[in-house]
Amino acid sequence: MTSHTPPGKGRLARALVALAALLATASAAGPAAAADGTLRIITFGAHPDDCELDAGGVAAKWAALGHKFKCVSVTNGDIGHAVTAGGPLALRRRAESRRAARILGIETEVLDNHDGELMVTLENRRQIARLIRDWQADVVISHRPNDYHPDHRYTGVLVMDAAYMVQVPFFTPEIPPLTHNPVFLFSEDGFKKPNPFSGDIVVAIDDVVDKKLAVVEAMESQFYEGGCCDVPAGGMPADAAGKEARRKQVHDFFASRFAATADRFRSRLAEWYGAEPAAGIKSAEAFEICEYGRQPTKEEIRRLFPFFPAR
Ligand SMILES: [Zn+2]
């Protein structure tokens, strides 16, 4: 035996030194919220319009306070229309996402996966984990895995599968791991089986609801034109009065939908805002805490959602 280090062990030692340097860098970068108070939130929706509908209100509120919010559409939405499809529709929907991002003051990215064909693959899990790490996310939001559309379900599974793994050093080691497991949240839905959505965190969005309604108007392929499957009865209006009536119909539909969340979770709003203020809240967004991310205390929720009144 000699004290000479075999070539294989030398490589191992160098790899360990490199890993230690990598971890030191990651640690120095740290969770941004801990360093300067800036919160970093990333939301994954299956299609260009999901993230905006699910979290556009809180996105605008975080952005107004100087925090960083990113919308990611996991597919490009290229079959989400009744009469057009393919590349031109994907480009149109990406442009709509960018318009929405400008209205809300956030960043946006549309991944080039085909609409209706998203699968739970290792490569897609890696891609989601890389995006969460790259954003240095404190909070990650996505669909629940029991949702009506396969792309929604699989987006939910992919994001759940990235939870915890984002801090495992040798998973996608080309991007430094997070030093913490973010808080993972699900956006609201109405599905009941195997379990209904639980509104753990409910935020009033009355102060930004006009922005959210402007986003609805900006994403005209989906809402004004009805996307793939909600074309207005009788077809698209051709005259000015018909167009204005359609615009108002879409506006009123979504204003009621945002109000329905406040009504659904009125008692939960009372817990966060107090009974009297909660009674006057018209519109809200709701989120459920995923068990696979960090489990925040009430105090941490107040830090991550700096919108609630001091109690
Ligand atoms: Zn969708």
Coordinates of C-alpha atoms and ligand atoms in Angstrom, one line a residue:
M1 CA 0.0 0.0 0.0
T2 CA 1.2 3.5 -0.6
S3 CA 0.0 6.9 0.5
H4 CA -0.3 7.8 -3.1
T5 CA -3.8 8.8 -4.0
P6 CA -5.1 6.7 -6.8
P7 CA -6.2 8.6 -9.9
G8 CA -9.9 7.7 -9.3
K9 CA -9.8 9.2 -5.8
G10 CA -8.1 12.3 -7.1
R11 CA -11.0 12.9 -9.4
L12 CA -13.4 12.3 -6.5
A13 CA -11.6 14.7 -4.3
R14 CA -11.6 17.4 -7.0
A15 CA -15.3 16.8 -7.6
L16 CA -16.0 17.2 -3.9
V17 CA -14.0 20.4 -3.8
A18 CA -16.0 21.7 -6.8
L19 CA -19.3 20.7 -5.1
A20 CA -18.3 22.5 -1.9
A21 CA -17.6 25.6 -4.0
L22 CA -20.9 25.2 -5.8
L23 CA -22.8 24.9 -2.5
A24 CA -20.9 27.9 -1.0
T25 CA -22.0 29.9 -4.1
A26 CA -25.6 28.8 -3.8
S27 CA -25.6 29.5 -0.1
A28 CA -24.2 33.0 -0.7
A29 CA -27.0 33.6 -3.2
G30 CA -29.4 32.2 -0.6
P31 CA -33.1 32.8 -0.6
A32 CA -33.5 36.3 -1.8
A33 CA -36.2 37.0 0.8
A34 CA -33.7 36.4 3.5
A35 CA -31.1 38.8 2.0
D36 CA -32.9 42.0 1.1
G37 CA -36.6 41.3 1.7
T38 CA -37.4 40.8 -2.0
L39 CA -39.8 37.9 -2.4
R40 CA -39.5 35.7 -5.5
I41 CA -42.6 33.9 -6.7
I42 CA -43.0 31.6 -9.7
T43 CA -46.3 30.3 -11.0
F44 CA -46.8 27.4 -13.4
G45 CA -49.9 27.2 -15.5
A46 CA -50.6 24.6 -18.2
H47 CA -51.5 27.2 -20.9
P48 CA -51.0 30.9 -21.6
D49 CA -53.9 32.3 -19.5
D50 CA -53.9 29.9 -16.5
C51 CA -51.3 31.5 -14.4
E52 CA -52.8 34.9 -15.2
L53 CA -56.3 33.8 -14.1
D54 CA -55.2 31.8 -11.1
A55 CA -52.8 34.4 -9.6
G56 CA -52.9 37.6 -11.6
G57 CA -54.3 39.5 -8.7
V58 CA -51.6 38.5 -6.2
A59 CA -49.0 38.9 -9.0
A60 CA -50.0 42.6 -9.4
K61 CA -50.0 43.1 -5.6
W62 CA -46.5 41.5 -5.1
A63 CA -45.1 43.5 -8.1
A64 CA -46.5 46.8 -6.8
L65 CA -44.5 46.2 -3.6
G66 CA -41.3 45.5 -5.6
H67 CA -41.3 41.7 -5.3
K68 CA -40.5 39.5 -8.3
F69 CA -43.2 37.3 -9.9
K70 CA -42.9 35.1 -12.9
C71 CA -45.6 33.3 -14.9
V72 CA -44.6 30.1 -16.7
S73 CA -46.9 28.5 -19.2
V74 CA -45.8 24.9 -19.5
T75 CA -47.4 24.5 -23.0
N76 CA -47.5 26.9 -25.8
G77 CA -51.3 26.8 -26.2
D78 CA -51.1 25.8 -29.9
I79 CA -54.5 24.1 -30.1
G80 CA -56.4 26.5 -27.8
H81 CA -58.7 28.0 -30.4
A82 CA -61.8 26.9 -32.4
V83 CA -60.5 27.9 -35.9
T84 CA -56.8 28.3 -35.8
A85 CA -53.9 26.1 -34.4
G86 CA -50.2 25.5 -34.6
G87 CA -47.3 28.0 -34.7
P88 CA -49.3 31.1 -35.5
L89 CA -51.6 30.5 -32.6
A90 CA -48.7 29.8 -30.3
L91 CA -47.1 33.1 -31.3
R92 CA -50.4 34.9 -30.8
R93 CA -50.8 33.5 -27.3
R94 CA -47.2 34.3 -26.4
A95 CA -47.8 37.9 -27.4
E96 CA -51.0 37.9 -25.2
S97 CA -49.0 36.6 -22.3
R98 CA -46.5 39.3 -22.8
R99 CA -49.2 41.9 -22.8
A100 CA -50.6 40.5 -19.6
A101 CA -47.2 40.6 -18.0
R102 CA -46.8 44.3 -18.9
I103 CA -50.2 45.0 -17.3
L104 CA -49.3 43.1 -14.1
G105 CA -45.7 44.3 -13.9
I106 CA -44.3 40.7 -13.9
E107 CA -42.1 38.4 -16.0
T108 CA -43.5 35.7 -18.2
E109 CA -42.2 32.7 -20.2
V110 CA -44.0 30.2 -22.4
L111 CA -42.4 26.8 -22.8
D112 CA -42.5 25.2 -26.2
N113 CA -44.4 22.1 -25.4
H114 CA -47.5 21.3 -27.5
D115 CA -50.9 22.0 -26.0
G116 CA -52.8 18.9 -25.1
E117 CA -49.7 16.7 -25.2
L118 CA -47.9 17.4 -22.0
M119 CA -46.5 14.3 -20.3
V120 CA -44.9 13.6 -16.9
T121 CA -41.4 12.8 -18.1
L122 CA -38.0 13.1 -16.4
E123 CA -36.9 15.7 -18.8
N124 CA -40.0 17.9 -18.0
R125 CA -39.4 17.4 -14.3
R126 CA -35.9 18.6 -14.8
Q127 CA -37.0 21.6 -16.8
I128 CA -39.5 22.6 -14.1
A129 CA -36.8 22.2 -11.3
R130 CA -34.3 24.3 -13.3
L131 CA -36.8 27.1 -13.7
I132 CA -37.6 27.1 -9.9
R133 CA -33.9 27.1 -9.1
D134 CA -33.1 29.7 -11.7
W135 CA -35.8 32.0 -10.2
Q136 CA -34.5 31.3 -6.6
A137 CA -38.2 30.9 -5.7
D138 CA -39.6 31.4 -2.3
V139 CA -43.1 30.5 -3.4
V140 CA -44.1 28.1 -6.2
I141 CA -47.8 28.0 -7.4
S142 CA -49.4 25.5 -9.8
H143 CA -52.5 23.5 -10.5
R144 CA -53.7 20.6 -8.3
P145 CA -53.1 17.2 -9.8
N146 CA -56.9 16.5 -9.9
D147 CA -58.0 19.0 -12.5
Y148 CA -60.2 18.7 -15.6
H149 CA -57.5 19.1 -18.3
P150 CA -54.6 16.6 -18.7
D151 CA -52.1 19.4 -19.2
H152 CA -53.3 20.9 -15.9
R153 CA -53.1 17.6 -14.1
Y154 CA -49.6 16.9 -15.4
T155 CA -48.4 20.4 -14.7
G156 CA -49.5 19.9 -11.1
V157 CA -47.7 16.5 -11.0
L158 CA -44.5 17.9 -12.6
V159 CA -44.4 20.8 -10.1
M160 CA -45.1 18.5 -7.1
D161 CA -42.3 16.2 -8.4
A162 CA -39.9 19.1 -8.5
A163 CA -40.7 20.0 -4.8
Y164 CA -37.9 18.8 -2.5
M165 CA -35.8 17.8 -5.6
V166 CA -34.9 21.5 -6.1
Q167 CA -32.6 21.3 -3.1
V168 CA -31.0 17.9 -3.9
P169 CA -27.5 18.8 -5.1
F170 CA -27.0 16.1 -7.6
F171 CA -30.4 16.4 -9.3
T172 CA -29.8 18.6 -12.4
P173 CA -26.4 19.6 -10.9
E174 CA -25.7 22.1 -13.7
I175 CA -27.8 24.7 -11.7
P176 CA -27.0 25.2 -8.0
P177 CA -29.6 23.7 -5.8
L178 CA -31.8 25.9 -3.6
T179 CA -30.7 26.1 0.0
H180 CA -34.4 25.8 1.1
N181 CA -37.5 24.0 -0.1
P182 CA -39.9 26.7 -1.3
V183 CA -43.5 26.9 -0.1
F184 CA -45.5 25.1 -2.8
L185 CA -49.1 26.2 -3.3
F186 CA -52.0 25.1 -5.5
S187 CA -54.3 27.5 -7.2
E188 CA -58.1 27.3 -6.8
D189 CA -60.3 24.9 -8.6
G190 CA -63.8 23.5 -8.0
F191 CA -63.1 19.8 -8.3
K192 CA -64.2 17.6 -5.4
K193 CA -62.8 14.1 -5.9
P194 CA -60.7 12.7 -4.4
N195 CA -60.7 15.8 -2.2
P196 CA -62.0 19.4 -2.6
F197 CA -59.7 22.4 -2.8
S198 CA -58.8 23.9 0.6
G199 CA -58.5 27.7 0.6
D200 CA -55.7 27.9 3.2
I201 CA -54.5 31.4 2.1
V202 CA -57.2 33.8 0.7
V203 CA -56.2 37.3 -0.5
A204 CA -58.4 40.2 -1.3
I205 CA -57.7 41.6 -4.8
D206 CA -60.2 44.5 -5.0
D207 CA -57.3 47.0 -5.4
V208 CA -56.0 45.2 -8.5
V209 CA -59.1 43.7 -9.9
D210 CA -59.2 46.2 -12.8
K211 CA -55.7 45.1 -13.8
K212 CA -56.8 41.5 -13.7
L213 CA -59.9 42.3 -15.8
A214 CA -57.6 44.2 -18.2
V215 CA -55.5 41.0 -18.6
V216 CA -58.7 39.1 -19.4
E217 CA -59.4 41.7 -22.1
A218 CA -55.8 41.5 -23.4
M219 CA -56.0 37.7 -23.8
E220 CA -58.6 38.0 -26.5
S221 CA -58.0 34.6 -28.2
Q222 CA -59.1 32.9 -25.1
F223 CA -61.8 35.1 -23.5
Y224 CA -63.3 37.4 -26.1
E225 CA -63.1 34.7 -28.8
G226 CA -63.7 31.8 -26.4
G227 CA -60.6 29.7 -27.0
C228 CA -61.1 26.2 -28.2
C229 CA -64.5 25.5 -26.9
D230 CA -66.4 28.5 -25.6
V231 CA -67.2 30.4 -28.9
P232 CA -70.2 32.7 -28.3
A233 CA -73.5 31.3 -29.5
G234 CA -74.2 32.6 -32.9
G235 CA -70.5 33.1 -33.7
M236 CA -68.3 36.2 -33.3
P237 CA -70.2 39.5 -33.6
A238 CA -69.3 41.6 -36.7
D239 CA -70.9 45.0 -35.8
A240 CA -69.7 47.5 -33.2
A241 CA -72.7 47.1 -30.9
G242 CA -72.3 43.3 -30.9
K243 CA -68.6 43.6 -30.2
E244 CA -69.2 45.9 -27.3
A245 CA -71.9 43.5 -25.9
R246 CA -69.5 40.6 -26.1
R247 CA -66.7 42.6 -24.4
K248 CA -69.1 43.4 -21.6
Q249 CA -70.3 39.8 -21.3
V250 CA -66.7 38.6 -20.9
H251 CA -65.9 41.4 -18.4
D252 CA -69.0 40.6 -16.3
F253 CA -68.5 36.9 -16.4
F254 CA -64.9 37.2 -15.0
A255 CA -65.8 39.9 -12.5
S256 CA -68.4 37.4 -11.1
R257 CA -65.9 34.6 -11.1
F258 CA -63.4 36.6 -9.1
A259 CA -66.2 37.6 -6.7
A260 CA -67.3 34.0 -6.3
T261 CA -63.9 33.2 -4.7
A262 CA -64.5 35.8 -2.1
D263 CA -67.9 34.4 -1.4
R264 CA -66.7 30.9 -1.3
F265 CA -64.0 31.6 1.3
R266 CA -65.6 34.5 3.2
S267 CA -65.0 32.8 6.6
R268 CA -61.4 32.3 5.7
L269 CA -61.1 35.9 4.7
A270 CA -62.4 36.9 8.1
E271 CA -59.5 34.9 9.7
W272 CA -56.9 37.0 7.8
Y273 CA -58.6 40.4 7.6
G274 CA -61.1 40.4 10.5
A275 CA -64.8 39.8 10.2
E276 CA -65.9 43.4 9.4
P277 CA -63.3 44.1 6.6
A278 CA -63.8 40.6 5.2
A279 CA -67.5 41.3 4.8
G280 CA -66.7 44.1 2.4
I281 CA -64.2 42.3 0.2
K282 CA -65.6 41.8 -3.3
S283 CA -62.9 39.7 -5.1
A284 CA -60.3 37.3 -4.0
E285 CA -57.8 34.6 -5.0
A286 CA -57.3 31.5 -2.9
F287 CA -54.4 29.0 -2.5
E288 CA -53.9 25.6 -0.9
I289 CA -50.7 24.6 0.8
C290 CA -49.0 21.6 -0.8
E291 CA -47.7 19.1 1.7
Y292 CA -44.5 18.5 -0.3
G293 CA -43.0 22.0 0.0
R294 CA -41.9 23.8 3.2
Q295 CA -44.8 24.1 5.6
P296 CA -45.2 27.7 6.5
T297 CA -46.3 29.0 9.9
K298 CA -49.0 31.7 10.0
E299 CA -46.2 34.2 10.7
E300 CA -44.3 33.1 7.6
I301 CA -47.5 33.2 5.5
R302 CA -47.9 36.9 6.6
R303 CA -44.2 37.5 5.5
L304 CA -44.7 35.8 2.2
F305 CA -48.1 37.4 1.5
P306 CA -47.4 41.0 2.8
F307 CA -51.0 42.0 2.1
F308 CA -52.8 41.2 5.3
P309 CA -53.5 43.8 8.0
A310 CA -51.4 43.5 11.2
R311 CA -53.3 41.7 13.9
Ligands
ZN1 ZN -55.4 25.7 -19.1

